[in-house]
Coordinates of C-alpha atoms and ligand atoms in Angstrom, one line a residue:
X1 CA -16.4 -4.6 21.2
X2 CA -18.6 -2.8 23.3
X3 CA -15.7 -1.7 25.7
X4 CA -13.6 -0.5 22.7
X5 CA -16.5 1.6 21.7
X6 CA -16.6 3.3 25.2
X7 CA -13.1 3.6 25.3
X8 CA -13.2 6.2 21.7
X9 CA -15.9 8.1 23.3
X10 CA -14.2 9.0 26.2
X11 CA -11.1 10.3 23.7
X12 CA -13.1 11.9 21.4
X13 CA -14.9 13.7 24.5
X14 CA -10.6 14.2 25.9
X15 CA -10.1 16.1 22.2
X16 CA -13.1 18.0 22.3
X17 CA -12.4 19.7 25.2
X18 CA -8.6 19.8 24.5
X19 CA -9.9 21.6 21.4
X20 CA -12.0 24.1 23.7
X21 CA -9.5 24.9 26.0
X22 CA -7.1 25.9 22.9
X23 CA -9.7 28.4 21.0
X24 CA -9.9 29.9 24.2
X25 CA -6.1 30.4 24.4
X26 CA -6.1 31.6 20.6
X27 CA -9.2 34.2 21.6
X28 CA -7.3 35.4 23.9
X29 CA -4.6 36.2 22.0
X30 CA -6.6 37.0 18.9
X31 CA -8.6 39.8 21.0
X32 CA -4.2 41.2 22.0
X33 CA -3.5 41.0 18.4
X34 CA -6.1 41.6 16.8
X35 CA -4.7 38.5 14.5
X36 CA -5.8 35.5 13.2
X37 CA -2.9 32.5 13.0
X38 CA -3.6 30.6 9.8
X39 CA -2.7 27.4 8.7
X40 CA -2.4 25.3 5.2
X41 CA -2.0 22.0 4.5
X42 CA -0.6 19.9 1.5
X43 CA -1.8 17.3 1.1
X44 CA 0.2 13.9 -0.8
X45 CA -1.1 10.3 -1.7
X46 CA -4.5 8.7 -2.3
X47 CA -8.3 9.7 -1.2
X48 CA -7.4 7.8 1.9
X49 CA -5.0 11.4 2.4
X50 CA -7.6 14.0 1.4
X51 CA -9.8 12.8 3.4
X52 CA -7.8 12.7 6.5
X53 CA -6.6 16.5 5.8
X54 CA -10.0 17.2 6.1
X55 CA -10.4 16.1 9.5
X56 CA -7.4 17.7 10.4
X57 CA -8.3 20.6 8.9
X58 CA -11.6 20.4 10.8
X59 CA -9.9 20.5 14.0
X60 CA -7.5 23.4 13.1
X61 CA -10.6 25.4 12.0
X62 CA -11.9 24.6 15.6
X63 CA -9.3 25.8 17.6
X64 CA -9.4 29.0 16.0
X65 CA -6.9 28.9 13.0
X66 CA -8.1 30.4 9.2
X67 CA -6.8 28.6 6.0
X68 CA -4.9 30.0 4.1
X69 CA -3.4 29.0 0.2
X70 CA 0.1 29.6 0.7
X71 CA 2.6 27.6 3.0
X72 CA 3.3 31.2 4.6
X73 CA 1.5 30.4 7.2
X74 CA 1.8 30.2 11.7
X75 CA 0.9 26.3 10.7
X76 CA 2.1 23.7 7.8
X77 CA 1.2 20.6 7.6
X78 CA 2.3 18.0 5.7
X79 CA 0.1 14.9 5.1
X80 CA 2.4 12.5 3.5
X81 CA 2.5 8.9 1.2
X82 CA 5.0 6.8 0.7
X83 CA 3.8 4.4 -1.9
X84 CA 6.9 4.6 -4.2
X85 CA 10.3 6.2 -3.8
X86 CA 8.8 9.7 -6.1
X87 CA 6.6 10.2 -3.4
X88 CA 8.8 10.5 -0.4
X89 CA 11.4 12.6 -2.8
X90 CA 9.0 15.3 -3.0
X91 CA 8.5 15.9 0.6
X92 CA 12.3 15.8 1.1
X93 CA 12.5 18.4 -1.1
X94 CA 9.8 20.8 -0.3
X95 CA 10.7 20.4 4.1
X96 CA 14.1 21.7 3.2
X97 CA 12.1 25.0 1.9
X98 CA 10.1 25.2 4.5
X99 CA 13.2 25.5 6.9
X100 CA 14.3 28.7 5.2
X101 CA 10.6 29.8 5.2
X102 CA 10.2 29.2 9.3
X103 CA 13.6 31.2 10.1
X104 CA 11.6 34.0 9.0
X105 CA 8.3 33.8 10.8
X106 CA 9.0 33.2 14.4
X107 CA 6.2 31.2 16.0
X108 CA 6.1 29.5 12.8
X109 CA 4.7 25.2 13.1
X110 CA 5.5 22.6 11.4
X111 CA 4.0 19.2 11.7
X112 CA 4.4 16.2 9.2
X113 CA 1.8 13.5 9.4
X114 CA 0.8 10.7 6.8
X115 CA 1.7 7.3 5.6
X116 CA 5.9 8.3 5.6
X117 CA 5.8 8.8 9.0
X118 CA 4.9 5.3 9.9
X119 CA 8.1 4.2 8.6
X120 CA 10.9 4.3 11.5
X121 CA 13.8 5.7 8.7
X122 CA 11.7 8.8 8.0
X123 CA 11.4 10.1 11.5
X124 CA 15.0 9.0 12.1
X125 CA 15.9 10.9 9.3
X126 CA 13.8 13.9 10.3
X127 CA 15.0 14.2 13.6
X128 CA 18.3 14.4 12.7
X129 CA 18.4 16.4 9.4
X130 CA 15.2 18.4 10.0
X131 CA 15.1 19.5 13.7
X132 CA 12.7 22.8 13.0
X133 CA 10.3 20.0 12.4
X134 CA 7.5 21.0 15.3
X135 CA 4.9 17.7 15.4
X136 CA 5.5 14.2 13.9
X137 CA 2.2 12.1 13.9
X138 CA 1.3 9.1 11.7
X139 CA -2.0 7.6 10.4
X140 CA -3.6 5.9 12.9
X141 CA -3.3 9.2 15.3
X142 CA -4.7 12.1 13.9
X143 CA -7.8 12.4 15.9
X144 CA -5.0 13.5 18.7
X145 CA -3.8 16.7 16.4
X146 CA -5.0 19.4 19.0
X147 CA -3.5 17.0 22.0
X148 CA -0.4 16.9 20.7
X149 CA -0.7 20.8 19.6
X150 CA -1.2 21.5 23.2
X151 CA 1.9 20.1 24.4
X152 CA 4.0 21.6 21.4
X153 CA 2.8 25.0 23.2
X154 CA 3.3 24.2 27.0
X155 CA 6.9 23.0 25.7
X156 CA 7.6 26.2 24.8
X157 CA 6.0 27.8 27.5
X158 CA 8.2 26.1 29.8
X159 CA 11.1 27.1 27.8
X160 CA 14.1 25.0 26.2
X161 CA 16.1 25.0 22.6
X162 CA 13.9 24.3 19.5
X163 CA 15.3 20.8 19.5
X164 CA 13.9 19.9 22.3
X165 CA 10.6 21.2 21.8
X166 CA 9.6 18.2 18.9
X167 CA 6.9 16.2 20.1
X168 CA 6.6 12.6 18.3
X169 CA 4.2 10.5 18.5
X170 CA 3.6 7.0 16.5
X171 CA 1.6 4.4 17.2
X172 CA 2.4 1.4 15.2
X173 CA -1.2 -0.3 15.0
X174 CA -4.7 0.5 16.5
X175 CA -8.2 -1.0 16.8
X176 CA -9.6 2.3 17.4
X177 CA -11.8 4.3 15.4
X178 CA -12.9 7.4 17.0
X179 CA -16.2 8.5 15.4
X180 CA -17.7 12.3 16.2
X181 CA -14.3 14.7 16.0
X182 CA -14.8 17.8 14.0
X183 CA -14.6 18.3 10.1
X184 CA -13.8 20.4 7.4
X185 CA -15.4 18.9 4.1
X186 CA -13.8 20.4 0.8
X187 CA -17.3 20.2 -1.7
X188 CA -20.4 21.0 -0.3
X189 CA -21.9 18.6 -2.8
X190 CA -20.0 15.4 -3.0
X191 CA -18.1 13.6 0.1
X192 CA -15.6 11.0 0.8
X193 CA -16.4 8.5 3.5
X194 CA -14.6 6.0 5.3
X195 CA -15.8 2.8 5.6
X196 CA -13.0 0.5 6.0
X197 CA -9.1 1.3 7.3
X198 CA -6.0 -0.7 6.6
X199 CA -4.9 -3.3 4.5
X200 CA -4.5 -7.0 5.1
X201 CA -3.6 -8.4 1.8
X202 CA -0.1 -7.6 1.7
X203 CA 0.8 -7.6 -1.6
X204 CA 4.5 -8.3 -2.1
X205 CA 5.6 -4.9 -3.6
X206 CA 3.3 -2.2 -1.4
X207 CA 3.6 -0.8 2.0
X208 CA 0.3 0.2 2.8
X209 CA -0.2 -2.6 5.0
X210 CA 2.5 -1.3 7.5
X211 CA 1.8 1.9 7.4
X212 CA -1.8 1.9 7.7
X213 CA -2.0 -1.3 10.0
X214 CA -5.2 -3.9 10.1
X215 CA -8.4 -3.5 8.4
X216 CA -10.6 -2.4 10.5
X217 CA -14.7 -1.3 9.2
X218 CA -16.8 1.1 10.9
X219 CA -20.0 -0.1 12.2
X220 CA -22.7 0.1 9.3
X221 CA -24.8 2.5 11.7
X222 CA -22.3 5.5 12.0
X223 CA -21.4 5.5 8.4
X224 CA -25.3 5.4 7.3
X225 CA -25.4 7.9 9.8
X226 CA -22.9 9.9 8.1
X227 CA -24.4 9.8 4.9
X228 CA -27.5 10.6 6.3
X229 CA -26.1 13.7 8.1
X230 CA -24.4 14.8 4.5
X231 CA -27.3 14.5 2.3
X232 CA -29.1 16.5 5.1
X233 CA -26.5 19.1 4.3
X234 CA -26.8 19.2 0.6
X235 CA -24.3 16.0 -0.4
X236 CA -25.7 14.4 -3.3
X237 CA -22.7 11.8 -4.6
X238 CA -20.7 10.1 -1.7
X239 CA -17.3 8.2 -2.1
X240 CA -17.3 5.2 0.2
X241 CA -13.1 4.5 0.5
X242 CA -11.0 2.1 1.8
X243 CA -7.9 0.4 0.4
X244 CA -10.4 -2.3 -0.4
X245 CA -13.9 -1.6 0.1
X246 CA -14.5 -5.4 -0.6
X247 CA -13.5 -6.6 2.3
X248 CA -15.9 -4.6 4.4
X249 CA -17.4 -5.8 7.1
X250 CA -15.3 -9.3 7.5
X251 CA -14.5 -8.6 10.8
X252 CA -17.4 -7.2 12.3
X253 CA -19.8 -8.7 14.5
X254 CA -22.3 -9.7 13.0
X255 CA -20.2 -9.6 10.0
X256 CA -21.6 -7.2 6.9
X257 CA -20.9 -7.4 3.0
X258 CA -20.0 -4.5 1.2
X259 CA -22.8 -5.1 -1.3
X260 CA -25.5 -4.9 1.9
X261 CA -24.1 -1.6 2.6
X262 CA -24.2 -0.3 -0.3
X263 CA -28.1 -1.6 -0.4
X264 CA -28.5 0.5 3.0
X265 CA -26.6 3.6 1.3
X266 CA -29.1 3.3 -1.8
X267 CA -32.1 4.1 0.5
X268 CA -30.7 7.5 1.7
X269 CA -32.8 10.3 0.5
X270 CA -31.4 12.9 -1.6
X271 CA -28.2 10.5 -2.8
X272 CA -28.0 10.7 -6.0
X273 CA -24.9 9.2 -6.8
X274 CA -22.8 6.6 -4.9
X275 CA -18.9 5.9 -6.2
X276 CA -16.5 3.3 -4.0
X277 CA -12.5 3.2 -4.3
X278 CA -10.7 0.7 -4.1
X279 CA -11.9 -2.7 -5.3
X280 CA -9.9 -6.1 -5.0
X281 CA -10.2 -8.5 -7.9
X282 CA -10.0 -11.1 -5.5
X283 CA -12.9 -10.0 -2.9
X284 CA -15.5 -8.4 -5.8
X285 CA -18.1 -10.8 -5.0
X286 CA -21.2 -11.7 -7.5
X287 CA -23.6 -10.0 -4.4
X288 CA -21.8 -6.8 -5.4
X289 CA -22.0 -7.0 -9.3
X290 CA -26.3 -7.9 -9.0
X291 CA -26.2 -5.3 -6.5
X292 CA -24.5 -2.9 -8.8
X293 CA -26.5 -4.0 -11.9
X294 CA -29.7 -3.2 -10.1
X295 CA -28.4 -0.4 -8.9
X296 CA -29.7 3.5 -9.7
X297 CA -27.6 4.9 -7.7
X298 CA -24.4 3.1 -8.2
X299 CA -21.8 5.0 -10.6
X300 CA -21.2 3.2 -14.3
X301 CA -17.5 3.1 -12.9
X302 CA -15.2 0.8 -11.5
X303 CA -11.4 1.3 -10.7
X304 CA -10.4 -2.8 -10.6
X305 CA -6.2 -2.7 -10.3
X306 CA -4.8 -5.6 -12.1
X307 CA -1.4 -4.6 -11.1
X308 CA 0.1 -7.5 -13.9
X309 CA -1.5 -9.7 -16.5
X310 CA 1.1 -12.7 -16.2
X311 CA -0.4 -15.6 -13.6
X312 CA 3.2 -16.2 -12.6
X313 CA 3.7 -12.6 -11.6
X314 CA 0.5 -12.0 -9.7
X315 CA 1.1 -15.2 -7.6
X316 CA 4.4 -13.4 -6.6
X317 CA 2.6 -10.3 -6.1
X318 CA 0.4 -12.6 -4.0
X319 CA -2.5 -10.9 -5.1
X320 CA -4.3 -14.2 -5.2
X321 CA -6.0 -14.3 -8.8
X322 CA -5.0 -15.3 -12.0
X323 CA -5.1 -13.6 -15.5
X324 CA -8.5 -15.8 -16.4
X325 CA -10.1 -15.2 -12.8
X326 CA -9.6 -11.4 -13.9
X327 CA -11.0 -11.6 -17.6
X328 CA -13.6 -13.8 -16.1
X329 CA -14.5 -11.1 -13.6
X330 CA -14.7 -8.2 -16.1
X331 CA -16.8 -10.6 -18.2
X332 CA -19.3 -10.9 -15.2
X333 CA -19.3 -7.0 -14.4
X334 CA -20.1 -6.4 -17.8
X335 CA -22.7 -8.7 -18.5
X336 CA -24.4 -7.4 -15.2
X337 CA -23.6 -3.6 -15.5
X338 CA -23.5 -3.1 -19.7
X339 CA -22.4 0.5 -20.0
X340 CA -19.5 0.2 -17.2
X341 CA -16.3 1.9 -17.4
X342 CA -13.5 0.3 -16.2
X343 CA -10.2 2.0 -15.4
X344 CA -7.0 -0.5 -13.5
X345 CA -3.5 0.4 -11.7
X346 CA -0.8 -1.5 -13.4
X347 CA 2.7 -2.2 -12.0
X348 CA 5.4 -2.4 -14.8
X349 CA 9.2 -3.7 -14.0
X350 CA 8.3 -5.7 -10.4
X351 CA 11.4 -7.8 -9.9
X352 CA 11.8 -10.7 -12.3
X353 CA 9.4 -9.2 -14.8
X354 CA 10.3 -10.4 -18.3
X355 CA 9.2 -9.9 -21.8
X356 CA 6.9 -13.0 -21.6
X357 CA 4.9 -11.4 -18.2
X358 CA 5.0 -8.1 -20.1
X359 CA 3.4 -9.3 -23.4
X360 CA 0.5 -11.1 -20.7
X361 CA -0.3 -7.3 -19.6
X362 CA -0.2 -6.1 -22.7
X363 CA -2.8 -8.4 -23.8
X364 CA -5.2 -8.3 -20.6
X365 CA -5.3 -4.3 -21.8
X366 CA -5.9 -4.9 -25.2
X367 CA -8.4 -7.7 -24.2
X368 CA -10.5 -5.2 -21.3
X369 CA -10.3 -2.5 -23.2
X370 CA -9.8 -0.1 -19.9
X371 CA -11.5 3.4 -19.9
X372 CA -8.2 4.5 -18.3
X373 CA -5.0 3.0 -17.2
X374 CA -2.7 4.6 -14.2
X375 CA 0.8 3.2 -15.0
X376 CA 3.3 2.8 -12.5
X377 CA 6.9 2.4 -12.6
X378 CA 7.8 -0.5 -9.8
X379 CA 9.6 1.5 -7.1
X380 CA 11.3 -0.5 -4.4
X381 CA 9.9 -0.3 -0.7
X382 CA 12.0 -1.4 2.2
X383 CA 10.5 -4.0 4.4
X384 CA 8.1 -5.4 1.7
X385 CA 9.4 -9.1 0.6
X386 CA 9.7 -7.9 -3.2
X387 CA 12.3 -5.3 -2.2
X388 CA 14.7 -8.4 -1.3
X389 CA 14.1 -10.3 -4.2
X390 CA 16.9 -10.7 -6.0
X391 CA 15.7 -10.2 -10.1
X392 CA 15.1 -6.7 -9.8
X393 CA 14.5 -5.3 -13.3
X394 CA 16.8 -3.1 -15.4
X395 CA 15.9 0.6 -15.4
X396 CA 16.1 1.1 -18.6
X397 CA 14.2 -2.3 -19.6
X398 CA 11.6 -1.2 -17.4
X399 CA 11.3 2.4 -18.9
X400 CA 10.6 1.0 -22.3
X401 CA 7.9 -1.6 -21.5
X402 CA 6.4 1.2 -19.5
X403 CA 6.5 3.0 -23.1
X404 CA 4.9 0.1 -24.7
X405 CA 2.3 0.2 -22.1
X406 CA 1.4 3.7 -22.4
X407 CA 0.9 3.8 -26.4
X408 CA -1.4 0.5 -25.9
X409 CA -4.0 2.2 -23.4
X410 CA -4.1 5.5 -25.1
X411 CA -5.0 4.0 -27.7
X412 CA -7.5 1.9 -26.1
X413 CA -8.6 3.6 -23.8
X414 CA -9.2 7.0 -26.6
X415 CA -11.5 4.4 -28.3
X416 CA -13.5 2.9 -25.4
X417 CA -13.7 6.2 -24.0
X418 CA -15.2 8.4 -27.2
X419 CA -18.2 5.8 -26.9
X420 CA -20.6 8.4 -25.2
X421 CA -19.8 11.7 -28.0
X422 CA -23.2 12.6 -29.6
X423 CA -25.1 11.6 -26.4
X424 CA -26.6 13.5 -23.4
X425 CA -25.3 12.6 -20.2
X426 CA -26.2 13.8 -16.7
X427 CA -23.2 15.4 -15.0
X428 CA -22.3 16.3 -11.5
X429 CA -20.8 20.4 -11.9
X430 CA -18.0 20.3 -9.8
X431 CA -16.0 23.6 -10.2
X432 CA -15.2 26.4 -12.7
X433 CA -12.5 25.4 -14.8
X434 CA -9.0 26.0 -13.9
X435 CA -7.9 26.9 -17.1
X436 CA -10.3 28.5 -18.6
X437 CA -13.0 30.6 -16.7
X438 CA -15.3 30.6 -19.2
X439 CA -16.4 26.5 -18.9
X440 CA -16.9 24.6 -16.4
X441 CA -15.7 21.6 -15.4
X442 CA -18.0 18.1 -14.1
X443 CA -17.9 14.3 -13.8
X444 CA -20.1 12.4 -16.0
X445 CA -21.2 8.9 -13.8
X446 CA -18.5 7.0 -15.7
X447 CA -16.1 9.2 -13.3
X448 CA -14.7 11.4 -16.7
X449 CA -14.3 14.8 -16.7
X450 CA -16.7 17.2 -19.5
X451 CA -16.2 20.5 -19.6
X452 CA -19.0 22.7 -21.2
X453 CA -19.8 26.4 -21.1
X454 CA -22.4 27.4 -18.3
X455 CA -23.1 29.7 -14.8
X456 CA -21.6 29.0 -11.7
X457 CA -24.5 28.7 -10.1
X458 CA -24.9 25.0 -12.3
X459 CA -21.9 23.8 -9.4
X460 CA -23.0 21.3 -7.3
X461 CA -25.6 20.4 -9.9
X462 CA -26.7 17.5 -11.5
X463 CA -28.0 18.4 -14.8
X464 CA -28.0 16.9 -19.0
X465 CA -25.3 18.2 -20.8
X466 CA -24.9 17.1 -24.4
X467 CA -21.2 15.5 -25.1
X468 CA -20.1 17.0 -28.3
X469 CA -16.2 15.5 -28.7
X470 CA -14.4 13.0 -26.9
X471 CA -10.5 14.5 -26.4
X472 CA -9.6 11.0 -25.5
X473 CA -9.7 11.4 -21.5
X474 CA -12.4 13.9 -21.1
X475 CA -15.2 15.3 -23.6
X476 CA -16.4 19.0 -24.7
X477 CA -19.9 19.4 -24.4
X478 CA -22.6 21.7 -24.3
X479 CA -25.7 22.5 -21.8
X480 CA -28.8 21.3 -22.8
X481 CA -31.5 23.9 -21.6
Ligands
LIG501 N1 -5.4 -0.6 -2.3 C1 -5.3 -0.3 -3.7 C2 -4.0 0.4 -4.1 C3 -3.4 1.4 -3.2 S1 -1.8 1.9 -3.8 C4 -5.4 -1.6 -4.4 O1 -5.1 -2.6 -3.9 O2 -5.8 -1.5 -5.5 C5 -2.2 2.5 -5.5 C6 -1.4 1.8 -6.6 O3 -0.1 2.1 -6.4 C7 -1.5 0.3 -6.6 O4 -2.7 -0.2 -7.2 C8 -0.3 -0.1 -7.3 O5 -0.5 -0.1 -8.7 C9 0.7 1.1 -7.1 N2 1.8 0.7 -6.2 C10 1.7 0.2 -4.9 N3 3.0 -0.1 -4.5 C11 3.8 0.2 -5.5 C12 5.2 0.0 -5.7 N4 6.0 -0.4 -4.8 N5 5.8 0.4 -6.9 C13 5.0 0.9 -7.9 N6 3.6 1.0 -7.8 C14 3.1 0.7 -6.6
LIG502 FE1 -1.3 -2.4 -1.3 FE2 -2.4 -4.7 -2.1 FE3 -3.3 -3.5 0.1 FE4 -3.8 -2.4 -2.3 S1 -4.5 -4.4 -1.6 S2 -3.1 -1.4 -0.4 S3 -1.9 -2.9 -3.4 S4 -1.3 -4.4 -0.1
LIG503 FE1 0.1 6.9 -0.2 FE2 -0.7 6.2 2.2 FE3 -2.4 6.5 0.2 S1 1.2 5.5 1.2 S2 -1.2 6.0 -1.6 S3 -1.2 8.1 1.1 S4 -2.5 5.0 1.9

């Protein structure tokens, strides 16, 4: 342990001053040109993503690149996800216009990063289709960005044909976490933070385990640090993420609960609100739920993916709890935690689904009552032990229980939802609205959106606002002065 810690200082220290030597370059150049190279990113996937584009952006904005909104840029990235099939599609189909884009701006970079690139297809398939691609890097890498940018440009200082120039590297696992690298945070009021990487539970149907390797948790210290350092800087609501924050702290030594970091993260001055993604059914321990009940800090929210309602189904799943451990659980939270709004991920069409398994999900929702619902549309991954299983479900069947499924939670969920109209509410102003300039748009603690008319100068703001009609997923309300 205390070797592997000394080992990510020294390459954090490497990258720093890889980072250094680079801004030089580009000041050098910049004072030539009198021309900033900019860069933009797009981003794909879960919070796990965002929050890694950050970093990188971080250590773009260090060596001396601007952002910029358009992918008409010296630098596009591409953070990637490859959760279902959709997800990979839309890369595809967006690289092949970047190819026509970079024939026009000589210098132009391209680097692809993210959870696709862990899978040995994609880069096949990139290197041989895609050869303007400039930097292939995965998820367990990205603290080496300016590293492997460095040797991008001495490639081509040395000369040689475009396709030679590619630089690749993949690692396939790590049990590094390299703490202290630079950072580009997108609010200046609310943060995502890491606490846990990786994914042990291998559920039968997702790939997240191999592409984002082991679980590993950062020490308690650096991540209270963290949040220390944020609130300092004007953070008032954190986000601690992981693919499941309830496993935090298993593996370290001594070993930690989530709930007991959570405690820690409670004491911070100046957090105000505190929000965790994603929860296990099977590792929500009763610590958490007193802890959350006691809680002031704690958001009235919890995203709990049930994935199926049938027992039969989640065994195959193996996601190791049953369709009474899950009402039982939901029972506990809200005894413990009253006004909580719960909101699930649910898989329709996993192979050898039938009506019977269906009619089991169907009545879990009706039973919970779920705040919201994200439906999903079982999409085959190779290398997971569902994709060989041999009762794959019809398209078409699939579609139409996935139609069932979505009348039942907007119907619930509209009901459930509405239950705070007529009430005041504190909410976190997050942004002016996108549609309409006029409002503006923030997150009640429940996690939904109000909108409400007010001054941009409320963003970043907790304040009352009085919720005047529910529109089923978000509310209209009005500042209360
Ligand atoms: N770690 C989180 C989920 C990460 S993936 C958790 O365990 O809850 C987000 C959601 O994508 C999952 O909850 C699941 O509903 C969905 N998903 C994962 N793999 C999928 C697949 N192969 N097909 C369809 N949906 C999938
Ligand atoms: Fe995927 Fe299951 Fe891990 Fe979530 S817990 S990331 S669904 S394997
Ligand atoms: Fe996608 Fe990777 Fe997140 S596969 S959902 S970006 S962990």
């Amino acid at each position: 342990m205390e070797n592997n810690i000394n080992i990510n200082k020294i390459e954090a220290d490497k990258q720093l001053e890889i980072i250094k030597e680079l801004n030089q370059r580009f000041e050098e150049e910049y004072e030539k040109t009198g021309i900033r190279k900019t860069y933009h990113i797009v981003t794909f996937g879960c919070q796990m993503n965002s929050r890694d584009s950050e970093k990188i952006s971080g250590i773009l904005k260090q060596i001396g690149y601007v952002e910029t909104d358009t992918e008409d840029a010296d630098f596009v990235i591409y953070n990637t996800c490859t959760v279902r099939e959709n997800a990979n599609n839309r890369v595809y189909g967006r690289l092949g216009h970047l190819g026509t884009l970079k024939k026009k701006r000589p210098g132009m970079l391209i680097a692809l990063c993210g959870c696709m690139m862990q899978e040995n297809t994609t880069v096949e398939k990139i290197k041989e289709s895609y050869r303007f691609v400039d930097i292939i890097f995965g998820t367990h890498n990205i603290f080496k960005l300016a590293e492997l940018i460095k040797i991008r440009l001495d490639n081509e200082e040395t000369g040689g044909k475009q396709s030679d120039l590619m630089v690749v590297d993949l690692w396939k696992d790590t049990d590094m976490i390299v703490e202290n690298l630079p950072n580009d945070r997108k609010y200046p009021f609310k943060a995502g933070v890491n606490i846990i990487f990786g994914c042990n539970n291998f559920c039968s149907y997702c790939i997240v385990p191999y592409v984002r390797g082991r679980e590993r948790s950062r020490n308690p210290q650096d991540i209270i640090e963290e949040v220390k350092k944020l609130a300092s800087e004007g953070v008032i609501e954190v986000m601690l993420l992981g693919q499941n924050v309830n496993s935090y702290g298993k593996n370290l030594n001594p070993p930690m609960s989530f709930a007991k970091l959570l405690l820690e993260i409670e004491k911070i001055e100046g957090i105000e609100r505190i929000r965790f993604m994603t929860s296990h059914p099977k590792d929500l321990s009763q610590e958490l739920i007193d802890v959350m009940g006691a809680s002031k800090k704690i958001c009235k929210h919890l995203h709990l993916p049930l994935q199926s309602g049938s027992s039969r189904l989640l065994k195959i799943m193996n996601r190791r709890y049953t369709k009474e451990d899950y009402l039982d659980l939901v029972e506990r939270i809200r005894k413990a935690v009253p006004d909580i709004s719960l909101t699930t991920d649910i898989i329709v069409g996993f192979p050898g689904e039938t009506e019977e398994d269906f009619l089991e999900t169907l009545d879990v929702v009706k039973k919970v009552r779920f705040d919201n619902a994200f439906t999903f549309l079982y999409s085959k991954r190779t290398g997971t032990p569902a994709a060989i299983m041999e009762n794959q479900v019809e398209e078409k069947v699939a579609k139409e229980r996935f139609d069932r499924l979505l009348a039942e939670i907007q119907n619930s969920a509209a009901k459930s939802s509405s239950r705070y109209e007529h009430t005041i509410q504190d909410v976190l102003v997050e942004e002016v609205n996108t549609q309409d300039e006029n409002l503006l748009t923030g997150r009640l603690s429940n996690n939904m959106l109000v909108h409400f008319a007010g001054d941009k100068s409320l963003i970043g703001k907790l304040i009352p606002v009085y919720l005047e009609e529910s529109k089923g997923f978000y509310y209209i309300g009005s500042q209360v002065k």
